[in-house]
């Protein structure tokens, strides 16, 4: 039996982070869940876009956030 579930992957590069929706496939063979090659490519595309600072490209695949350090006293 094969079960498919949506999952949100968090990608962090530099001052940006993105939440990207992918599909995980669970099988009864005891192995960890897997993702499709297309989803793996999507994650890599987002990672590289964030690394370049190309937020416009990354936002096509999910939500993008700008990270800012907090001053703690």
mmCIF file of C-alpha atoms in Angstrom:
data_model
loop_
_atom_site.group_PDB
_atom_site.id
_atom_site.type_symbol
_atom_site.label_atom_id
_atom_site.label_comp_id
_atom_site.label_asym_id
_atom_site.label_seq_id
_atom_site.Cartn_x
_atom_site.Cartn_y
_atom_site.Cartn_z
ATOM 1 C CA UNK A 1 0.000 0.000 0.000
ATOM 2 C CA UNK A 2 1.239 3.488 -0.859
ATOM 3 C CA UNK A 3 0.194 6.603 0.991
ATOM 4 C CA UNK A 4 0.868 10.169 -0.157
ATOM 5 C CA UNK A 5 0.994 13.129 2.210
ATOM 6 C CA UNK A 6 1.713 16.797 1.677
ATOM 7 C CA UNK A 7 4.581 18.233 3.668
ATOM 8 C CA UNK A 8 6.067 21.698 4.018
ATOM 9 C CA UNK A 9 9.842 21.823 3.703
ATOM 10 C CA UNK A 10 11.743 24.767 5.176
ATOM 11 C CA UNK A 11 14.747 26.013 3.214
ATOM 12 C CA UNK A 12 17.173 28.508 4.757
ATOM 13 C CA UNK A 13 19.792 30.378 2.738
ATOM 14 C CA UNK A 14 21.498 33.505 4.045
ATOM 15 C CA UNK A 15 18.959 36.025 5.283
ATOM 16 C CA UNK A 16 16.017 34.242 3.628
ATOM 17 C CA UNK A 17 13.862 31.229 4.423
ATOM 18 C CA UNK A 18 11.146 29.615 2.323
ATOM 19 C CA UNK A 19 8.306 27.191 3.015
ATOM 20 C CA UNK A 20 7.766 24.902 0.026
ATOM 21 C CA UNK A 21 4.931 22.381 -0.309
ATOM 22 C CA UNK A 22 6.008 18.923 -1.500
ATOM 23 C CA UNK A 23 4.431 15.477 -1.558
ATOM 24 C CA UNK A 24 5.968 12.600 0.413
ATOM 25 C CA UNK A 25 5.296 8.985 -0.574
ATOM 26 C CA UNK A 26 5.114 6.395 2.190
ATOM 27 C CA UNK A 27 5.286 2.679 1.374
ATOM 28 C CA UNK A 28 5.002 -0.513 3.429
ATOM 29 C CA UNK A 29 8.563 -1.619 2.655
ATOM 30 C CA UNK A 30 9.966 -0.003 5.828
ATOM 31 C CA UNK A 31 11.967 2.702 4.062
ATOM 32 C CA UNK A 32 11.698 6.368 4.904
ATOM 33 C CA UNK A 33 9.284 8.474 2.862
ATOM 34 C CA UNK A 34 10.474 9.634 -0.542
ATOM 35 C CA UNK A 35 9.723 12.628 -2.755
ATOM 36 C CA UNK A 36 9.466 12.898 -6.500
ATOM 37 C CA UNK A 37 12.339 14.089 -8.639
ATOM 38 C CA UNK A 38 10.235 17.123 -9.591
ATOM 39 C CA UNK A 39 9.814 18.069 -5.920
ATOM 40 C CA UNK A 40 13.560 17.621 -5.310
ATOM 41 C CA UNK A 41 14.281 19.903 -8.267
ATOM 42 C CA UNK A 42 11.763 22.437 -6.962
ATOM 43 C CA UNK A 43 13.526 22.528 -3.572
ATOM 44 C CA UNK A 44 16.910 22.969 -5.255
ATOM 45 C CA UNK A 45 15.550 25.753 -7.489
ATOM 46 C CA UNK A 46 14.265 27.607 -4.432
ATOM 47 C CA UNK A 47 17.538 27.074 -2.538
ATOM 48 C CA UNK A 48 19.621 28.450 -5.412
ATOM 49 C CA UNK A 49 17.231 31.394 -5.925
ATOM 50 C CA UNK A 50 17.475 32.332 -2.239
ATOM 51 C CA UNK A 51 21.248 32.029 -2.363
ATOM 52 C CA UNK A 52 21.313 34.527 -5.265
ATOM 53 C CA UNK A 53 18.791 36.783 -3.517
ATOM 54 C CA UNK A 54 16.253 36.162 -6.307
ATOM 55 C CA UNK A 55 13.160 36.365 -4.120
ATOM 56 C CA UNK A 56 10.872 36.824 -7.147
ATOM 57 C CA UNK A 57 11.829 33.365 -8.438
ATOM 58 C CA UNK A 58 11.673 31.667 -5.032
ATOM 59 C CA UNK A 59 8.208 33.047 -4.236
ATOM 60 C CA UNK A 60 6.808 31.201 -7.281
ATOM 61 C CA UNK A 61 7.234 27.954 -5.316
ATOM 62 C CA UNK A 62 6.208 28.958 -1.798
ATOM 63 C CA UNK A 63 6.237 31.555 0.952
ATOM 64 C CA UNK A 64 9.486 33.475 1.417
ATOM 65 C CA UNK A 65 10.580 35.189 4.614
ATOM 66 C CA UNK A 66 13.399 37.593 5.378
ATOM 67 C CA UNK A 67 15.223 36.746 8.585
ATOM 68 C CA UNK A 68 16.455 39.509 10.859
ATOM 69 C CA UNK A 69 18.603 39.066 13.967
ATOM 70 C CA UNK A 70 17.083 40.105 17.283
ATOM 71 C CA UNK A 71 18.938 42.284 19.746
ATOM 72 C CA UNK A 72 18.635 40.563 23.127
ATOM 73 C CA UNK A 73 19.479 42.500 26.228
#
